Amino acid sequence: MSSIRVLIAEDQAMILGALAALLAGEPDLTVCGRAANGREALRALTAERPDVLITDIEMPEMTGLTLAAETRTRFPATQVVILTTFARPGYLRRALEAGAKGYLLKDRPAAELAEAVRRVHRGERVIDPELAAEAWASERDPLTERERQILWRAGEGRSSAEIAAEVHLSEGTVRNYLSEAISKLGAANRIEAARIARQKGWL
Amino acid sequence: MSSIRVLIAEDQAMILGALAALLAGEPDLTVCGRAANGREALRALTAERPDVLITDIEMPEMTGLTLAAETRTRFPATQVVILTTFARPGYLRRALEAGAKGYLLKDRPAAELAEAVRRVHRGERVIDPELAAEAWASERDPLTERERQILWRAGEGRSSAEIAAEVHLSEGTVRNYLSEAISKLGAANRIEAARIARQKGWL
DNA sequence: ACTCGCCCGTGACACTTGTCATGCCGGCGC
DNA sequence: GCGCCGGCATGACAAGTGTCACGGGCGAGT
């Protein structure tokens, strides 16, 4: 009986090593590669053709979400498990749309990781239970592309005038979009709006 | 020859388990306890009296920095290593003031963790080299306690009037403090000021 | 005793921000 | 073709924000 071959992508080297050590303790799993970002992961996928890819979301070079989408089209035999800190419905939705089969939070017990790998390898889906419930109850991203673009800049501390110059719009229009975003999100001002959008994974 | 006894405090269960697995691979180290927050860590310290405590900074109940300070006074035989994501000079400074002997970033290679544990156990100091250099060049926290308190709330999206009510000050005074903080940090507005302060580890 | 720093407050002013009404254009569905 | 929606824009007003000048009190250090 051959073991399940796993590739891990995670930008924090120490966590990457620790996760590898964790899975090394499982007799039916083999860590066949490690990657520090999305680009490295693609190279390793080509070379190793692993059964399962475990990836973080927020990484430099290429996020785990785009990596998941790439993997589905170019390496359909490899199942993807997202492993992240963020319990954001927006992230979960995007992960599933990108073809990920698993979505696991870093605050779950360590034993669940190996179990999740086995289950997606058997063709099952593994979604963090709490998050799954919340995602169903939670509304989807109400922001337009423009609103997102402008709200993001506002969240960085830029003024309406600065944003207007950056995106080639009039200052009044920028304030319009912000006003729209604020009311859609039920916030009191641009700061709170940015905070809410970030927290839901819409920014 | 007896092995070094290590206690790990980290709020993300999976990372906690993975770090334990990582250190379990070292023959001269023994993981004698695990804690999901500062309070649990104190209980484990009392029960186990480990040689070395590895702790994250941002944890619920009690941060790693206050945990480090408590450890120095109540369990002086235990050396503390801070293990965190954040390369913030302010955090490093506070960690050293709290008596920590090591400050390691989660993006260092996994092998450095065990090595750091051995070195602090021998009485050496272990500071992330890049961060040490940066910390020396970087100025220290210019904010007063009041300014920090108010700037933090402003960063959450609260208005001056709301903050005034929360901290029992007049609205004008709140705007005064914010104005002070903004100018100290060289920011253009409260949002940017909060961002800068957060990034430097002053909030 | 005196100064200095932090704390607390006021009032006034200029500027930024949030809202609303209103309008124009282009694409999409029916 | 018509309505609707998203994007783009303007002007005007109210509310919120940032700055400045000024005042008072308290505790620590010289």
Short mmCIF file of C-alpha atoms (C1' of nucleotides) in Angstrom, two decimals:
data_model
loop_
_atom_site.label_atom_id
_atom_site.label_comp_id
_atom_site.label_asym_id
_atom_site.label_seq_id
_atom_site.Cartn_x
_atom_site.Cartn_y
_atom_site.Cartn_z
CA MET A 1 0.00 0.00 0.00
CA SER A 2 1.56 3.30 -1.16
CA SER A 3 1.43 6.44 0.96
CA ILE A 4 -0.24 9.77 0.11
CA ARG A 5 2.24 12.29 -1.29
CA VAL A 6 1.81 15.83 0.07
CA LEU A 7 3.23 19.21 -0.99
CA ILE A 8 3.13 22.10 1.49
CA ALA A 9 3.13 25.80 0.55
CA GLU A 10 3.55 28.28 3.41
CA ASP A 11 5.53 31.49 3.51
CA GLN A 12 6.63 31.39 7.14
CA ALA A 13 9.62 29.06 7.02
CA MET A 14 9.36 27.94 10.62
CA ILE A 15 5.68 27.05 10.28
CA LEU A 16 6.46 25.26 7.02
CA GLY A 17 9.09 23.15 8.75
CA ALA A 18 6.86 22.50 11.73
CA LEU A 19 3.94 21.35 9.56
CA ALA A 20 6.29 19.04 7.66
CA ALA A 21 7.48 17.59 10.98
CA LEU A 22 3.86 17.13 12.02
CA LEU A 23 2.95 15.16 8.89
CA ALA A 24 6.22 13.23 8.97
CA GLY A 25 4.83 11.52 12.06
CA GLU A 26 2.00 9.96 10.03
CA PRO A 27 3.03 6.63 8.49
CA ASP A 28 0.57 6.84 5.58
CA LEU A 29 1.69 10.33 4.47
CA THR A 30 4.87 11.52 2.77
CA VAL A 31 5.91 15.16 2.47
CA CYS A 32 7.31 15.23 -1.07
CA GLY A 33 8.02 18.94 -1.29
CA ARG A 34 7.92 22.36 0.39
CA ALA A 35 7.35 25.79 -1.13
CA ALA A 36 7.68 29.27 0.35
CA ASN A 37 5.26 30.91 -2.11
CA GLY A 38 2.87 30.26 -4.98
CA ARG A 39 5.47 30.36 -7.73
CA GLU A 40 7.71 27.82 -6.00
CA ALA A 41 4.66 25.66 -5.41
CA LEU A 42 3.89 25.56 -9.15
CA ARG A 43 7.44 24.39 -9.89
CA ALA A 44 7.17 21.71 -7.23
CA LEU A 45 3.77 20.61 -8.56
CA THR A 46 5.30 20.12 -12.02
CA ALA A 47 8.21 18.13 -10.65
CA GLU A 48 6.45 16.05 -8.04
CA ARG A 49 2.79 15.70 -9.07
CA PRO A 50 1.69 15.25 -5.45
CA ASP A 51 -1.65 13.75 -4.44
CA VAL A 52 -2.51 16.66 -2.15
CA LEU A 53 -1.40 20.31 -1.94
CA ILE A 54 -1.68 22.09 1.41
CA THR A 55 -1.44 25.84 1.01
CA ASP A 56 -1.71 29.02 3.04
CA ILE A 57 -3.69 31.91 1.51
CA GLU A 58 -1.70 35.06 2.20
CA MET A 59 1.67 34.53 0.56
CA PRO A 60 3.99 36.74 -1.50
CA GLU A 61 4.33 36.23 -5.29
CA MET A 62 1.03 34.37 -5.63
CA THR A 63 -1.80 33.89 -3.16
CA GLY A 64 -3.08 30.47 -2.20
CA LEU A 65 -6.40 31.22 -3.91
CA THR A 66 -4.89 31.78 -7.34
CA LEU A 67 -2.56 28.85 -6.72
CA ALA A 68 -5.62 26.67 -6.08
CA ALA A 69 -7.21 27.82 -9.36
CA GLU A 70 -4.00 27.13 -11.29
CA THR A 71 -3.71 23.71 -9.71
CA ARG A 72 -7.22 22.71 -10.70
CA THR A 73 -6.65 23.53 -14.39
CA ARG A 74 -3.04 22.37 -14.78
CA PHE A 75 -2.83 19.50 -12.25
CA PRO A 76 -6.38 18.18 -11.86
CA ALA A 77 -5.12 15.02 -10.15
CA THR A 78 -3.87 17.08 -7.20
CA GLN A 79 -6.45 17.91 -4.50
CA VAL A 80 -6.07 21.25 -2.72
CA VAL A 81 -6.47 21.95 1.00
CA ILE A 82 -6.42 25.56 2.14
CA LEU A 83 -4.83 26.03 5.57
CA THR A 84 -5.16 29.55 6.90
CA THR A 85 -5.54 31.78 9.94
CA PHE A 86 -8.52 33.60 8.51
CA ALA A 87 -12.10 32.60 9.22
CA ARG A 88 -13.47 34.87 6.52
CA PRO A 89 -16.56 33.76 4.60
CA GLY A 90 -15.30 35.63 1.54
CA TYR A 91 -12.09 33.61 1.52
CA LEU A 92 -13.97 30.33 1.88
CA ARG A 93 -16.28 31.21 -0.99
CA ARG A 94 -13.38 32.18 -3.23
CA ALA A 95 -11.46 29.05 -2.23
CA LEU A 96 -14.34 26.79 -3.20
CA GLU A 97 -14.84 28.66 -6.47
CA ALA A 98 -11.13 28.11 -7.13
CA GLY A 99 -11.67 24.36 -6.80
CA ALA A 100 -10.23 23.77 -3.32
CA LYS A 101 -11.55 20.58 -1.67
CA GLY A 102 -10.58 21.48 1.88
CA TYR A 103 -10.62 24.65 4.00
CA LEU A 104 -9.04 24.31 7.43
CA LEU A 105 -8.23 26.90 10.09
CA LYS A 106 -4.92 27.07 11.88
CA ASP A 107 -6.68 27.09 15.24
CA ARG A 108 -8.07 23.60 14.77
CA PRO A 109 -6.29 20.74 16.59
CA ALA A 110 -3.14 19.51 14.87
CA ALA A 111 -4.54 16.03 14.35
CA GLU A 112 -7.18 17.33 11.95
CA LEU A 113 -4.63 18.22 9.31
CA ALA A 114 -3.58 14.64 8.56
CA GLU A 115 -7.20 13.54 8.71
CA ALA A 116 -8.21 16.28 6.25
CA VAL A 117 -5.48 15.19 3.85
CA ARG A 118 -6.74 11.60 3.93
CA ARG A 119 -10.32 12.64 3.38
CA VAL A 120 -9.74 14.94 0.40
CA HIS A 121 -7.56 12.18 -1.07
CA ARG A 122 -10.58 9.87 -0.82
CA GLY A 123 -12.55 12.46 -2.77
CA GLU A 124 -14.39 13.99 0.18
CA ARG A 125 -14.78 17.66 0.95
CA VAL A 126 -13.46 19.02 4.28
CA ILE A 127 -14.77 22.40 5.40
CA ASP A 128 -14.22 23.84 8.86
CA PRO A 129 -17.62 23.26 10.50
CA GLU A 130 -17.99 26.61 12.28
CA LEU A 131 -17.00 28.53 9.20
CA ALA A 132 -19.33 26.53 6.95
CA ALA A 133 -22.31 27.49 9.11
CA GLU A 134 -21.29 31.12 9.24
CA ALA A 135 -20.66 31.29 5.50
CA TRP A 136 -24.17 30.10 4.75
CA ALA A 137 -25.71 32.72 7.00
CA SER A 138 -23.46 35.46 5.73
CA GLU A 139 -24.28 37.62 2.77
CA ARG A 140 -21.96 37.77 -0.22
CA ASP A 141 -19.65 40.61 -1.17
CA PRO A 142 -21.80 43.66 -2.00
CA LEU A 143 -18.93 45.86 -3.21
CA THR A 144 -18.30 46.77 -6.84
CA GLU A 145 -14.74 46.69 -8.18
CA ARG A 146 -14.49 50.47 -8.00
CA GLU A 147 -15.76 50.61 -4.46
CA ARG A 148 -13.29 47.95 -3.39
CA GLN A 149 -10.41 49.76 -5.08
CA ILE A 150 -11.27 53.07 -3.47
CA LEU A 151 -12.17 51.71 -0.05
CA TRP A 152 -8.85 49.88 0.09
CA ARG A 153 -6.93 53.11 -0.47
CA ALA A 154 -9.06 54.92 2.09
CA GLY A 155 -8.20 52.19 4.58
CA GLU A 156 -4.50 52.90 4.04
CA GLY A 157 -5.08 56.46 5.25
CA ARG A 158 -5.18 58.30 1.94
CA SER A 159 -7.46 61.34 1.63
CA SER A 160 -10.26 61.62 -0.92
CA ALA A 161 -8.19 64.04 -2.98
CA GLU A 162 -5.18 61.70 -3.07
CA ILE A 163 -7.33 58.74 -4.07
CA ALA A 164 -8.99 60.83 -6.78
CA ALA A 165 -5.59 61.63 -8.28
CA GLU A 166 -4.46 58.00 -8.11
CA VAL A 167 -7.47 56.50 -9.86
CA HIS A 168 -8.15 59.47 -12.17
CA LEU A 169 -11.56 60.42 -10.85
CA SER A 170 -12.94 63.62 -9.39
CA GLU A 171 -12.85 64.03 -5.64
CA GLY A 172 -16.63 64.16 -5.46
CA THR A 173 -16.93 60.82 -7.23
CA VAL A 174 -14.48 59.23 -4.82
CA ARG A 175 -16.56 60.49 -1.93
CA ASN A 176 -19.63 59.09 -3.66
CA TYR A 177 -18.15 55.60 -3.87
CA LEU A 178 -17.01 55.75 -0.27
CA SER A 179 -20.47 56.88 0.80
CA GLU A 180 -21.96 53.95 -1.12
CA ALA A 181 -19.55 51.47 0.45
CA ILE A 182 -20.17 52.87 3.93
CA SER A 183 -23.92 52.48 3.59
CA LYS A 184 -23.69 49.00 2.03
CA LEU A 185 -21.55 47.82 4.93
CA GLY A 186 -23.60 49.53 7.60
CA ALA A 187 -20.54 51.43 8.81
CA ALA A 188 -20.34 54.89 10.33
CA ASN A 189 -17.33 56.09 8.34
CA ARG A 190 -14.67 54.99 5.86
CA ILE A 191 -12.38 53.59 8.55
CA GLU A 192 -15.01 51.27 9.95
CA ALA A 193 -16.11 50.34 6.44
CA ALA A 194 -12.56 49.31 5.53
CA ARG A 195 -12.27 47.34 8.76
CA ILE A 196 -15.51 45.45 8.12
CA ALA A 197 -14.66 44.71 4.50
CA ARG A 198 -11.20 43.46 5.45
CA GLN A 199 -12.59 41.28 8.20
CA LYS A 200 -15.10 39.64 5.86
CA GLY A 201 -12.41 39.01 3.26
CA TRP A 202 -13.78 41.44 0.69
CA LEU A 203 -10.74 43.64 0.42
CA MET B 1 22.74 13.65 30.41
CA SER B 2 19.22 15.03 30.92
CA SER B 3 17.33 16.78 28.12
CA ILE B 4 16.08 20.37 28.06
CA ARG B 5 12.43 20.65 29.11
CA VAL B 6 10.38 23.03 26.95
CA LEU B 7 6.91 24.54 27.37
CA ILE B 8 5.16 26.01 24.31
CA ALA B 9 2.48 28.71 24.40
CA GLU B 10 0.72 29.46 21.10
CA ASP B 11 -2.95 30.21 20.46
CA GLN B 12 -3.31 28.54 17.08
CA ALA B 13 -3.77 24.89 18.00
CA MET B 14 -2.45 23.51 14.75
CA ILE B 15 0.72 25.58 14.91
CA LEU B 16 1.13 24.57 18.54
CA GLY B 17 0.93 20.90 17.59
CA ALA B 18 3.25 21.36 14.63
CA LEU B 19 5.89 23.14 16.73
CA ALA B 20 5.69 20.35 19.30
CA ALA B 21 6.19 17.79 16.52
CA LEU B 22 9.14 19.79 15.28
CA LEU B 23 10.88 19.81 18.66
CA ALA B 24 9.95 16.19 19.32
CA GLY B 25 12.41 15.32 16.56
CA GLU B 26 15.31 16.71 18.63
CA PRO B 27 16.78 14.09 20.95
CA ASP B 28 18.09 16.61 23.49
CA LEU B 29 14.74 18.42 23.90
CA THR B 30 11.51 17.36 25.60
CA VAL B 31 8.19 19.16 25.18
CA CYS B 32 6.83 19.01 28.72
CA GLY B 33 3.69 21.08 28.15
CA ARG B 34 1.52 23.05 25.77
CA ALA B 35 -0.65 26.12 26.41
CA ALA B 36 -3.19 27.91 24.23
CA ASN B 37 -2.88 31.25 26.04
CA GLY B 38 -1.00 33.11 28.73
CA ARG B 39 -3.16 31.99 31.61
CA GLU B 40 -2.78 28.32 30.72
CA ALA B 41 0.93 28.88 30.34
CA LEU B 42 1.20 30.18 33.92
CA ARG B 43 -0.55 27.07 35.23
CA ALA B 44 1.78 24.84 33.22
CA LEU B 45 4.81 26.80 34.46
CA THR B 46 3.77 26.17 38.05
CA ALA B 47 3.25 22.47 37.45
CA GLU B 48 6.20 21.72 35.20
CA ARG B 49 8.93 24.29 35.95
CA PRO B 50 10.37 23.94 32.44
CA ASP B 51 13.86 25.08 31.46
CA VAL B 52 12.63 27.12 28.52
CA LEU B 53 9.31 28.75 27.61
CA ILE B 54 8.57 29.41 23.94
CA THR B 55 5.71 31.86 23.51
CA ASP B 56 3.86 33.75 20.80
CA ILE B 57 3.07 37.43 21.45
CA GLU B 58 -0.48 37.98 20.26
CA MET B 59 -2.63 35.61 22.30
CA PRO B 60 -6.02 35.92 24.01
CA GLU B 61 -6.27 36.24 27.83
CA MET B 62 -2.66 37.36 28.28
CA THR B 63 -0.09 38.48 25.71
CA GLY B 64 3.32 36.84 25.43
CA LEU B 65 4.96 40.06 26.61
CA THR B 66 3.18 40.16 29.96
CA LEU B 67 3.65 36.40 30.22
CA ALA B 68 7.40 36.94 29.80
CA ALA B 69 7.42 39.56 32.57
CA GLU B 70 5.45 37.27 34.92
CA THR B 71 7.80 34.41 34.16
CA ARG B 72 10.89 36.43 35.01
CA THR B 73 9.57 37.39 38.45
CA ARG B 74 7.79 34.18 39.42
CA PHE B 75 9.91 31.53 37.67
CA PRO B 76 13.37 33.03 37.24
CA ALA B 77 14.88 29.64 36.39
CA THR B 78 12.84 29.49 33.18
CA GLN B 79 14.30 31.26 30.14
CA VAL B 80 11.87 32.85 27.70
CA VAL B 81 12.00 32.76 23.90
CA ILE B 82 9.51 34.91 22.00
CA LEU B 83 8.39 33.36 18.72
CA THR B 84 6.27 35.67 16.61
CA THR B 85 5.25 36.76 13.11
CA PHE B 86 5.92 40.40 13.81
CA ALA B 87 9.23 42.10 13.02
CA ARG B 88 8.32 45.18 15.02
CA PRO B 89 11.08 47.01 16.84
CA GLY B 90 8.63 48.07 19.53
CA TYR B 91 7.78 44.45 20.29
CA LEU B 92 11.45 43.49 20.49
CA ARG B 93 12.18 46.33 22.87
CA ARG B 94 9.27 45.45 25.11
CA ALA B 95 10.21 41.77 25.00
CA LEU B 96 13.75 42.50 26.18
CA GLU B 97 12.47 44.83 28.89
CA ALA B 98 10.20 42.00 30.00
CA GLY B 99 13.21 39.78 30.45
CA ALA B 100 12.97 37.58 27.35
CA LYS B 101 16.28 36.02 26.32
CA GLY B 102 15.32 35.15 22.76
CA TYR B 103 13.29 36.84 20.01
CA LEU B 104 12.74 34.74 16.91
CA LEU B 105 10.60 35.34 13.82
CA LYS B 106 8.31 32.71 12.35
CA ASP B 107 9.83 33.22 8.93
CA ARG B 108 13.25 31.94 10.03
CA PRO B 109 14.16 28.35 9.07
CA ALA B 110 12.65 25.68 11.31
CA ALA B 111 16.06 24.44 12.46
CA GLU B 112 16.77 27.73 14.24
CA LEU B 113 14.10 27.11 16.86
CA ALA B 114 15.80 24.13 18.49
CA GLU B 115 19.14 25.90 18.23
CA ALA B 116 17.71 29.00 19.90
CA VAL B 117 16.32 26.89 22.74
CA ARG B 118 19.74 25.32 23.33
CA ARG B 119 21.47 28.68 23.31
CA VAL B 120 19.17 30.48 25.75
CA HIS B 121 19.43 27.42 27.99
CA ARG B 122 23.21 27.91 27.96
CA GLY B 123 22.58 31.49 29.08
CA GLU B 124 23.12 33.16 25.72
CA ARG B 125 20.87 35.74 24.13
CA VAL B 126 19.29 34.99 20.72
CA ILE B 127 17.92 37.95 18.75
CA ASP B 128 16.83 37.78 15.13
CA PRO B 129 19.79 39.42 13.35
CA GLU B 130 17.85 41.54 10.84
CA LEU B 131 15.51 42.82 13.50
CA ALA B 132 18.36 43.60 15.90
CA ALA B 133 19.96 45.89 13.33
CA GLU B 134 16.68 47.58 12.51
CA ALA B 135 15.77 48.04 16.16
CA TRP B 136 18.97 49.92 16.83
CA ALA B 137 18.34 52.34 13.99
CA SER B 138 14.69 52.81 14.85
CA GLU B 139 13.42 55.47 17.19
CA ARG B 140 11.48 54.51 20.30
CA ASP B 141 7.79 54.86 20.95
CA PRO B 142 6.92 58.58 21.13
CA LEU B 143 3.30 58.09 22.22
CA THR B 144 2.00 58.73 25.72
CA GLU B 145 -0.43 56.24 27.27
CA ARG B 146 -3.41 58.49 26.58
CA GLU B 147 -2.42 59.02 22.97
CA ARG B 148 -2.04 55.28 22.47
CA GLN B 149 -5.41 54.58 24.05
CA ILE B 150 -7.21 57.15 21.92
CA LEU B 151 -5.37 56.44 18.68
CA TRP B 152 -6.22 52.76 19.05
CA ARG B 153 -9.93 53.53 19.23
CA ALA B 154 -9.69 55.93 16.31
CA GLY B 155 -8.09 53.14 14.30
CA GLU B 156 -11.11 50.95 14.98
CA GLY B 157 -13.29 53.50 13.23
CA ARG B 158 -14.78 55.29 16.22
CA SER B 159 -15.51 59.02 15.93
CA SER B 160 -14.04 61.65 18.22
CA ALA B 161 -17.37 62.01 20.03
CA GLU B 162 -17.64 58.25 20.64
CA ILE B 163 -14.10 58.05 21.94
CA ALA B 164 -14.70 61.02 24.21
CA ALA B 165 -17.68 59.22 25.75
CA GLU B 166 -15.74 55.98 26.19
CA VAL B 167 -12.74 57.47 27.96
CA HIS B 168 -14.66 60.23 29.76
CA LEU B 169 -12.97 63.19 28.13
CA SER B 170 -14.30 66.14 26.17
CA GLU B 171 -14.38 65.82 22.41
CA GLY B 172 -11.95 68.71 22.00
CA THR B 173 -9.40 66.96 24.20
CA VAL B 174 -9.71 63.80 22.18
CA ARG B 175 -9.05 65.76 19.00
CA ASN B 176 -6.08 67.34 20.73
CA TYR B 177 -4.51 63.98 21.52
CA LEU B 178 -5.15 62.72 18.02
CA SER B 179 -3.61 65.85 16.58
CA GLU B 180 -0.54 65.33 18.78
CA ALA B 181 -0.23 61.69 17.75
CA ILE B 182 -0.63 62.55 14.08
CA SER B 183 2.15 65.10 14.20
CA LYS B 184 4.46 62.88 16.27
CA LEU B 185 4.09 60.10 13.74
CA GLY B 186 4.36 62.35 10.70
CA ALA B 187 0.99 61.16 9.43
CA ALA B 188 -1.62 63.07 7.45
CA ASN B 189 -4.65 61.91 9.42
CA ARG B 190 -5.77 59.59 12.20
CA ILE B 191 -6.07 56.58 9.89
CA GLU B 192 -2.49 56.80 8.69
CA ALA B 193 -1.29 57.51 12.22
CA ALA B 194 -2.98 54.35 13.50
CA ARG B 195 -1.51 52.35 10.64
CA ILE B 196 2.03 53.60 11.33
CA ALA B 197 1.77 53.03 15.08
CA ARG B 198 0.41 49.51 14.57
CA GLN B 199 3.14 48.64 12.11
CA LYS B 200 5.86 49.78 14.50
CA GLY B 201 4.36 47.82 17.35
CA TRP B 202 3.35 50.84 19.39
CA LEU B 203 -0.34 50.08 19.56
"C1'" DA C 1 10.55 76.98 44.82
"C1'" DC C 2 10.82 76.21 40.14
"C1'" DT C 3 10.61 73.92 35.86
"C1'" DC C 4 9.15 70.35 33.03
"C1'" DG C 5 6.21 66.88 31.20
"C1'" DC C 6 1.92 64.83 31.06
"C1'" DC C 7 -2.75 65.34 31.80
"C1'" DC C 8 -7.21 67.90 30.99
"C1'" DG C 9 -9.95 71.39 29.05
"C1'" DT C 10 -11.96 75.48 25.85
"C1'" DG C 11 -12.98 78.11 21.61
"C1'" DA C 12 -12.27 79.26 16.99
"C1'" DC C 13 -11.03 78.37 12.30
"C1'" DA C 14 -10.08 75.89 8.01
"C1'" DC C 15 -10.40 71.85 5.91
"C1'" DT C 16 -12.13 67.09 4.96
"C1'" DT C 17 -15.73 63.93 4.86
"C1'" DG C 18 -20.43 61.97 4.30
"C1'" DT C 19 -24.86 62.67 2.19
"C1'" DC C 20 -28.25 63.88 -1.13
"C1'" DA C 21 -30.31 65.46 -5.42
"C1'" DT C 22 -29.47 65.42 -9.99
"C1'" DG C 23 -27.64 64.53 -14.33
"C1'" DC C 24 -25.14 61.93 -18.51
"C1'" DC C 25 -23.55 57.74 -20.74
"C1'" DG C 26 -23.23 52.82 -22.17
"C1'" DG C 27 -24.47 48.01 -21.83
"C1'" DC C 28 -27.84 44.22 -20.84
"C1'" DG C 29 -32.28 41.87 -20.41
"C1'" DC C 30 -36.80 41.28 -22.04
"C1'" DG D 1 -37.22 50.16 -27.51
"C1'" DC D 2 -37.37 50.76 -22.68
"C1'" DG D 3 -36.01 50.24 -18.18
"C1'" DC D 4 -32.45 49.38 -15.14
"C1'" DC D 5 -27.91 49.26 -13.34
"C1'" DG D 6 -23.15 50.51 -12.97
"C1'" DG D 7 -19.91 53.92 -13.74
"C1'" DC D 8 -18.94 58.84 -13.85
"C1'" DA D 9 -19.68 63.49 -12.54
"C1'" DT D 10 -21.37 68.10 -10.21
"C1'" DG D 11 -22.88 71.19 -6.50
"C1'" DA D 12 -24.35 72.15 -2.00
"C1'" DC D 13 -24.93 71.34 2.85
"C1'" DA D 14 -24.13 69.33 7.39
"C1'" DA D 15 -21.17 66.91 10.17
"C1'" DG D 16 -16.75 65.48 11.49
"C1'" DT D 17 -11.75 66.36 11.70
"C1'" DG D 18 -7.16 68.66 12.34
"C1'" DT D 19 -4.82 72.71 14.06
"C1'" DC D 20 -3.68 76.47 16.98
"C1'" DA D 21 -3.60 79.45 20.95
"C1'" DC D 22 -4.57 79.45 25.37
"C1'" DG D 23 -5.57 78.12 30.07
"C1'" DG D 24 -5.36 75.09 34.52
"C1'" DG D 25 -3.71 71.14 37.62
"C1'" DC D 26 -0.51 67.53 39.33
"C1'" DG D 27 3.74 65.02 40.32
"C1'" DA D 28 8.92 64.34 39.62
"C1'" DG D 29 13.23 65.99 39.46
"C1'" DT D 30 16.89 70.00 40.29
#
